Amino acid sequence: MEPDFSPLDDYLDEAGADGYLVDAASDDSTQRYLSGFDAPDPFLTLYTPDGTYLLVSGLEYGRAKKEARADEVRRTAEFDAQEKRQEYGRFEAGARVNAEFLAEYDVDSVVTPRRFPLGSADALRELDILVEAESRDVVTQIRSVKQEAEIEAVREAQKANENSLAAAENLIAAADVEDGVLHYEGKPLTSERVKEEIEVTLLREGCALDETIVACGADAADPHNRGSGPLEANESIIIDIFPRNKASKYHADMTRTFCKGEPSETVREWYDLTHEALDAALDAIEPGATGEAVHDAACDVYQEAGLPTLRDDPTTETGFIHSTGHGVGLDVHELPHVSTNGDELEAGQIITIEPGLYDPEVGGVRIEDIVVVTEDGYENLTDYDVELVVE
Amino acid sequence: MEPDFSPLDDYLDEAGADGYLVDAASDDSTQRYLSGFDAPDPFLTLYTPDGTYLLVSGLEYGRAKKEARADEVRRTAEFDAQEKRQEYGRFEAGARVNAEFLAEYDVDSVVTPRRFPLGSADALRELDILVEAESRDVVTQIRSVKQEAEIEAVREAQKANENSLAAAENLIAAADVEDGVLHYEGKPLTSERVKEEIEVTLLREGCALDETIVACGADAADPHNRGSGPLEANESIIIDIFPRNKASKYHADMTRTFCKGEPSETVREWYDLTHEALDAALDAIEPGATGEAVHDAACDVYQEAGLPTLRDDPTTETGFIHSTGHGVGLDVHELPHVSTNGDELEAGQIITIEPGLYDPEVGGVRIEDIVVVTEDGYENLTDYDVELVVE
């Protein structure tokens, strides 16, 4: 099955443009999505209602022909890139090659992503191509709805994610407590050591990550703190892992909160409440329900328990101080919003549900599952116990 | 010591612009360099001859004030970002905030990197800010000359690189040969297994990489092939590793070619010749020598031995078919060019020297060191034996 590109066709029609043009390497997820091609240097993808066309360097040509999701792949040499470079210099030559490529498909006006490179756009304009940045998130909206192969890719990344979390939990389980601090193999068990275990496990499963969160005590009370230093007994430890599969480029995302020893009464209560908020938000998921309604379901649980939420008190610095979730795919944060002003959910969207509570006096608690919206509700892609105390 | 920004001042003067504006996350190396700040989401850096100013979200404000190389850090809330969003919508609100930020520094015309986002540029133009993409590589030229701390960062990454190469070489050394294929712990030793060893070693030293090359036999004959499958005895194995230190973001880069067993007579000759080309190119390095002259020194060795080079035969598909080197820093490929048309080298530039020979009938050979240009020549940052046969 192919994605439904009709909203892009409609948008081009409305904007009076012949095509949608991307000039980026494949680390740009819109490029990766439209081209289906993975390359480290920028190349062009032209989407038109008639087809998708790539313009790549000679170096990438053979591979692009085999791997890209394109009706046609062209190479810059076909448009005399070298000769133009001699005559016009690097920048203008590039634009002239691009303009000739567009002309092959009778395209003289394009809409682009908002982060399309200014230098390329202005140089095309000099050659009388109309270039406008899109005024809505048309393509990111389209790619929020996943095809079966994309769901499989997230499922695979999530499996690796669970294995890496298990490796982290095993380290904590195997640790001894000395003077209130976790020790492993005779040394204090640090956030850094646990992260390394997570990363090595992921790497052996074909996944990579730039950052991961292993945050204990007061660190865990700040949702943006990645955590550092020795882990303490009787404190909550938030582990949030969001790896990317290196081959598919799709992400997973999950969080568990652990405690080695005796959690405080408050952390215990927060944990149970957060588990309840997770279930309430999950129950609210179905096509047509808004991301806001799902967020509200989580907020309601906290509000009824008398705990502050950003929804009810925009100035609060403790309590539930972030969104309930977000879309996940080629980007770890993408559409849809699962928060105030979140739009209607569609079957095939992959989202996280991650309620949590934070207070520097208490610590932090967060539980996060990743799920796919289905025709009649959702399927939970997460297979990991929800248990606070690690023994 | 601060970098010498006078070429940028001169360029702004020449272009009649008040400042140089970057709108990018810190994965953009120019952003990382000018701001000195590491953040996952796009933010603004404004360079003027009077100072460098950052505009960040509230989320990053505290950290930016502590960590950024900036005379002043502002946050979007100071410019009523939320209120503007209600009134003008997300895109125009962003531009109005940016324009008010520029106005604080009396800036109404800016030059930008060529990949500055079109959406941001056009929205600023609507607000009567003059925005032009730069017509030369001014900032990338400035950042090609490294300060002492940057050289230290590359040195540190290179140390980790050498340890990861040693781990790879140890695997090959420990392997047995069965039916012409390397075996380790009872299984064929594959390119993938060696890469995993390299990555795990790097990760434990705080480095990351997206790709690495372990290419054997015919794979090694294609400089762009990353390699796959079982490694063979008596064939050349090229290992090329270019990791990035996760904290400093600076790269290292090195290559060695190994052979388990008996290399062919041709591979042996090519190896010695390539070692000679490496030494010749290194000898040519000094401030004022051009990158082209360094490239020529390597090409001359091959040419005198009767082997084809791209310099002498632009159509050759065997022999020395790439550049002698490139700059290394925040990007793994950056200025200066060490190739045909390479400009004069300057003290403080960090470059690779990586001659090599390729032919699908023979295999591939490449030896790569990373060095820093000094006042009287160069310092080699590479400390790794140059030995073909692994025993």
CSV table of N, CA and C in Angstrom, one decimal, chain B residues 98-172:
chain,number,residue,atom,x,y,z
B,98,ASN,N,11.3,36.9,15.6
B,98,ASN,CA,12.6,37.0,15.1
B,98,ASN,C,13.0,38.4,14.7
B,99,ALA,N,12.0,39.1,14.0
B,99,ALA,CA,12.2,40.5,13.6
B,99,ALA,C,12.4,41.4,14.8
B,100,GLU,N,11.7,41.2,15.8
B,100,GLU,CA,11.8,42.1,17.0
B,100,GLU,C,13.2,41.8,17.7
B,101,PHE,N,13.6,40.6,17.7
B,101,PHE,CA,14.9,40.2,18.2
B,101,PHE,C,16.0,40.9,17.4
B,102,LEU,N,15.9,40.9,16.1
B,102,LEU,CA,16.9,41.6,15.2
B,102,LEU,C,16.9,43.1,15.5
B,103,ALA,N,15.7,43.6,15.7
B,103,ALA,CA,15.6,45.1,15.9
B,103,ALA,C,16.3,45.5,17.2
B,104,GLU,N,16.3,44.6,18.2
B,104,GLU,CA,17.0,44.9,19.5
B,104,GLU,C,18.5,45.3,19.2
B,105,TYR,N,19.0,44.8,18.1
B,105,TYR,CA,20.4,45.0,17.8
B,105,TYR,C,20.6,45.8,16.5
B,106,ASP,N,19.5,46.6,16.2
B,106,ASP,CA,19.5,47.5,15.1
B,106,ASP,C,19.9,46.8,13.8
B,107,VAL,N,19.4,45.6,13.6
B,107,VAL,CA,19.8,44.8,12.4
B,107,VAL,C,18.5,44.8,11.5
B,108,ASP,N,18.7,45.3,10.3
B,108,ASP,CA,17.6,45.2,9.4
B,108,ASP,C,18.0,44.6,8.1
B,109,SER,N,19.2,44.0,8.0
B,109,SER,CA,19.6,43.3,6.8
B,109,SER,C,20.6,42.2,7.3
B,110,VAL,N,20.4,41.0,6.8
B,110,VAL,CA,21.3,39.9,7.2
B,110,VAL,C,21.7,39.0,6.0
B,111,VAL,N,22.9,38.5,6.2
B,111,VAL,CA,23.3,37.4,5.3
B,111,VAL,C,23.2,36.1,6.1
B,112,THR,N,22.9,35.0,5.4
B,112,THR,CA,22.6,33.7,6.0
B,112,THR,C,23.4,32.6,5.3
B,113,PRO,N,23.5,31.5,6.0
B,113,PRO,CA,24.1,30.3,5.3
B,113,PRO,C,23.2,30.0,4.1
B,114,ARG,N,23.7,29.3,3.1
B,114,ARG,CA,22.9,29.0,1.9
B,114,ARG,C,21.7,28.1,2.3
B,115,ARG,N,21.9,27.3,3.3
B,115,ARG,CA,20.8,26.3,3.7
B,115,ARG,C,19.9,26.9,4.7
B,116,PHE,N,19.9,28.2,5.0
B,116,PHE,CA,18.9,28.9,5.8
B,116,PHE,C,17.5,28.6,5.4
B,117,PRO,N,16.6,28.3,6.3
B,117,PRO,CA,15.2,27.9,5.9
B,117,PRO,C,14.5,29.0,5.1
B,118,LEU,N,14.0,28.6,4.0
B,118,LEU,CA,13.2,29.5,3.1
B,118,LEU,C,12.0,30.1,3.8
B,119,GLY,N,11.3,29.3,4.6
B,119,GLY,CA,10.1,29.8,5.2
B,119,GLY,C,10.4,31.0,6.2
B,120,SER,N,11.5,30.8,6.9
B,120,SER,CA,11.9,31.9,7.9
B,120,SER,C,12.4,33.1,7.1
B,121,ALA,N,13.1,32.9,6.0
B,121,ALA,CA,13.7,34.0,5.2
B,121,ALA,C,12.5,34.9,4.6
B,122,ASP,N,11.6,34.2,3.9
B,122,ASP,CA,10.5,34.9,3.3
B,122,ASP,C,9.6,35.6,4.3
B,123,ALA,N,9.4,35.0,5.4
B,123,ALA,CA,8.6,35.6,6.4
B,123,ALA,C,9.3,36.9,7.0
B,124,LEU,N,10.6,36.8,7.1
B,124,LEU,CA,11.3,38.1,7.6
B,124,LEU,C,11.3,39.1,6.5
B,125,ARG,N,11.4,38.7,5.2
B,125,ARG,CA,11.3,39.7,4.1
B,125,ARG,C,10.0,40.4,4.1
B,126,GLU,N,8.9,39.7,4.4
B,126,GLU,CA,7.6,40.3,4.5
B,126,GLU,C,7.6,41.4,5.6
B,127,LEU,N,8.4,41.3,6.5
B,127,LEU,CA,8.5,42.3,7.6
B,127,LEU,C,9.6,43.3,7.3
B,128,ASP,N,10.0,43.4,6.0
B,128,ASP,CA,11.0,44.4,5.6
B,128,ASP,C,12.4,44.2,6.1
B,129,ILE,N,12.8,42.9,6.5
B,129,ILE,CA,14.2,42.6,6.7
B,129,ILE,C,14.8,42.2,5.4
B,130,LEU,N,16.0,42.7,5.1
B,130,LEU,CA,16.7,42.2,3.9
B,130,LEU,C,17.4,40.9,4.3
B,131,VAL,N,17.2,39.8,3.5
B,131,VAL,CA,17.8,38.5,3.8
B,131,VAL,C,18.4,38.0,2.5
B,132,GLU,N,19.7,37.7,2.6
B,132,GLU,CA,20.4,37.1,1.4
B,132,GLU,C,21.2,35.9,1.9
B,133,ALA,N,21.2,34.9,1.1
B,133,ALA,CA,22.1,33.7,1.3
B,133,ALA,C,23.5,34.1,0.9
B,134,GLU,N,24.5,33.6,1.7
B,134,GLU,CA,25.9,34.1,1.4
B,134,GLU,C,26.3,33.5,0.1
B,135,SER,N,27.1,34.3,-0.6
B,135,SER,CA,27.6,33.8,-1.9
B,135,SER,C,29.0,33.2,-1.9
B,136,ARG,N,29.5,33.1,-0.7
B,136,ARG,CA,30.8,32.4,-0.6
B,136,ARG,C,30.8,31.6,0.8
B,137,ASP,N,31.7,30.7,1.0
B,137,ASP,CA,31.7,29.9,2.2
B,137,ASP,C,32.5,30.6,3.3
B,138,VAL,N,32.0,31.7,3.8
B,138,VAL,CA,32.8,32.5,4.7
B,138,VAL,C,33.0,31.8,6.0
B,139,VAL,N,31.9,31.4,6.6
B,139,VAL,CA,32.0,30.8,8.0
B,139,VAL,C,32.7,29.5,7.9
B,140,THR,N,32.4,28.7,6.9
B,140,THR,CA,33.0,27.3,6.9
B,140,THR,C,34.5,27.5,6.7
B,141,GLN,N,34.9,28.6,6.0
B,141,GLN,CA,36.4,28.9,5.8
B,141,GLN,C,37.0,29.2,7.2
B,142,ILE,N,36.3,30.1,7.9
B,142,ILE,CA,36.8,30.5,9.2
B,142,ILE,C,36.9,29.3,10.1
B,143,ARG,N,35.9,28.4,10.1
B,143,ARG,CA,36.0,27.3,11.1
B,143,ARG,C,36.9,26.1,10.6
B,144,SER,N,37.5,26.3,9.4
B,144,SER,CA,38.5,25.3,9.0
B,144,SER,C,39.8,25.5,9.8
B,145,VAL,N,40.0,26.7,10.3
B,145,VAL,CA,41.3,26.9,11.2
B,145,VAL,C,40.9,26.7,12.6
B,146,LYS,N,41.5,25.7,13.2
B,146,LYS,CA,41.1,25.3,14.6
B,146,LYS,C,41.9,26.0,15.7
B,147,GLN,N,41.2,26.3,16.8
B,147,GLN,CA,41.8,26.7,18.0
B,147,GLN,C,42.3,25.5,18.8
B,148,GLU,N,43.2,25.8,19.8
B,148,GLU,CA,43.8,24.8,20.6
B,148,GLU,C,42.8,23.8,21.1
B,149,ALA,N,41.7,24.3,21.7
B,149,ALA,CA,40.7,23.4,22.3
B,149,ALA,C,40.0,22.5,21.2
B,150,GLU,N,39.9,23.0,20.0
B,150,GLU,CA,39.3,22.2,19.0
B,150,GLU,C,40.3,21.1,18.6
B,151,ILE,N,41.6,21.4,18.5
B,151,ILE,CA,42.6,20.4,18.2
B,151,ILE,C,42.6,19.3,19.2
B,152,GLU,N,42.5,19.7,20.5
B,152,GLU,CA,42.4,18.8,21.6
B,152,GLU,C,41.2,17.9,21.4
B,153,ALA,N,40.1,18.4,21.0
B,153,ALA,CA,38.9,17.6,20.8
B,153,ALA,C,39.1,16.6,19.8
B,154,VAL,N,39.7,16.9,18.7
B,154,VAL,CA,40.0,16.0,17.6
B,154,VAL,C,41.0,14.9,18.1
B,155,ARG,N,42.0,15.4,18.8
B,155,ARG,CA,43.0,14.5,19.4
B,155,ARG,C,42.3,13.4,20.2
B,156,GLU,N,41.3,13.8,21.0
B,156,GLU,CA,40.6,12.9,21.9
B,156,GLU,C,39.8,11.9,21.1
B,157,ALA,N,39.1,12.4,20.1
B,157,ALA,CA,38.3,11.5,19.3
B,157,ALA,C,39.2,10.5,18.5
B,158,GLN,N,40.4,11.0,18.1
B,158,GLN,CA,41.3,10.1,17.4
B,158,GLN,C,41.8,9.0,18.3
B,159,LYS,N,42.1,9.4,19.6
B,159,LYS,CA,42.5,8.4,20.5
B,159,LYS,C,41.5,7.2,20.6
B,160,ALA,N,40.2,7.6,20.7
B,160,ALA,CA,39.2,6.6,20.8
B,160,ALA,C,39.1,5.8,19.5
B,161,ASN,N,39.3,6.5,18.4
B,161,ASN,CA,39.3,5.9,17.1
B,161,ASN,C,40.4,4.8,17.0
B,162,GLU,N,41.6,5.1,17.5
B,162,GLU,CA,42.7,4.2,17.4
B,162,GLU,C,42.4,2.9,18.3
B,163,ASN,N,41.7,3.2,19.4
B,163,ASN,CA,41.4,2.0,20.3
B,163,ASN,C,40.3,1.2,19.6
B,164,SER,N,39.4,1.8,18.8
B,164,SER,CA,38.4,1.0,18.2
B,164,SER,C,39.0,0.2,17.0
B,165,LEU,N,40.0,0.8,16.3
B,165,LEU,CA,40.7,0.1,15.2
B,165,LEU,C,41.5,-1.0,15.8
B,166,ALA,N,42.1,-0.8,17.0
B,166,ALA,CA,42.9,-1.9,17.6
B,166,ALA,C,41.9,-3.1,18.0
B,167,ALA,N,40.7,-2.8,18.4
B,167,ALA,CA,39.8,-3.8,18.7
B,167,ALA,C,39.4,-4.6,17.5
B,168,ALA,N,39.3,-3.9,16.4
B,168,ALA,CA,39.0,-4.5,15.1
B,168,ALA,C,40.2,-5.4,14.6
B,169,GLU,N,41.4,-4.8,14.7
B,169,GLU,CA,42.5,-5.6,14.3
B,169,GLU,C,42.7,-6.8,15.2
B,170,ASN,N,42.4,-6.7,16.5
B,170,ASN,CA,42.5,-7.8,17.4
B,170,ASN,C,41.6,-9.0,17.0
B,171,LEU,N,40.4,-8.6,16.6
B,171,LEU,CA,39.4,-9.6,16.1
B,171,LEU,C,40.0,-10.4,14.9
B,172,ILE,N,40.6,-9.6,14.0
B,172,ILE,CA,41.1,-10.3,12.8
B,172,ILE,C,42.3,-11.1,13.2
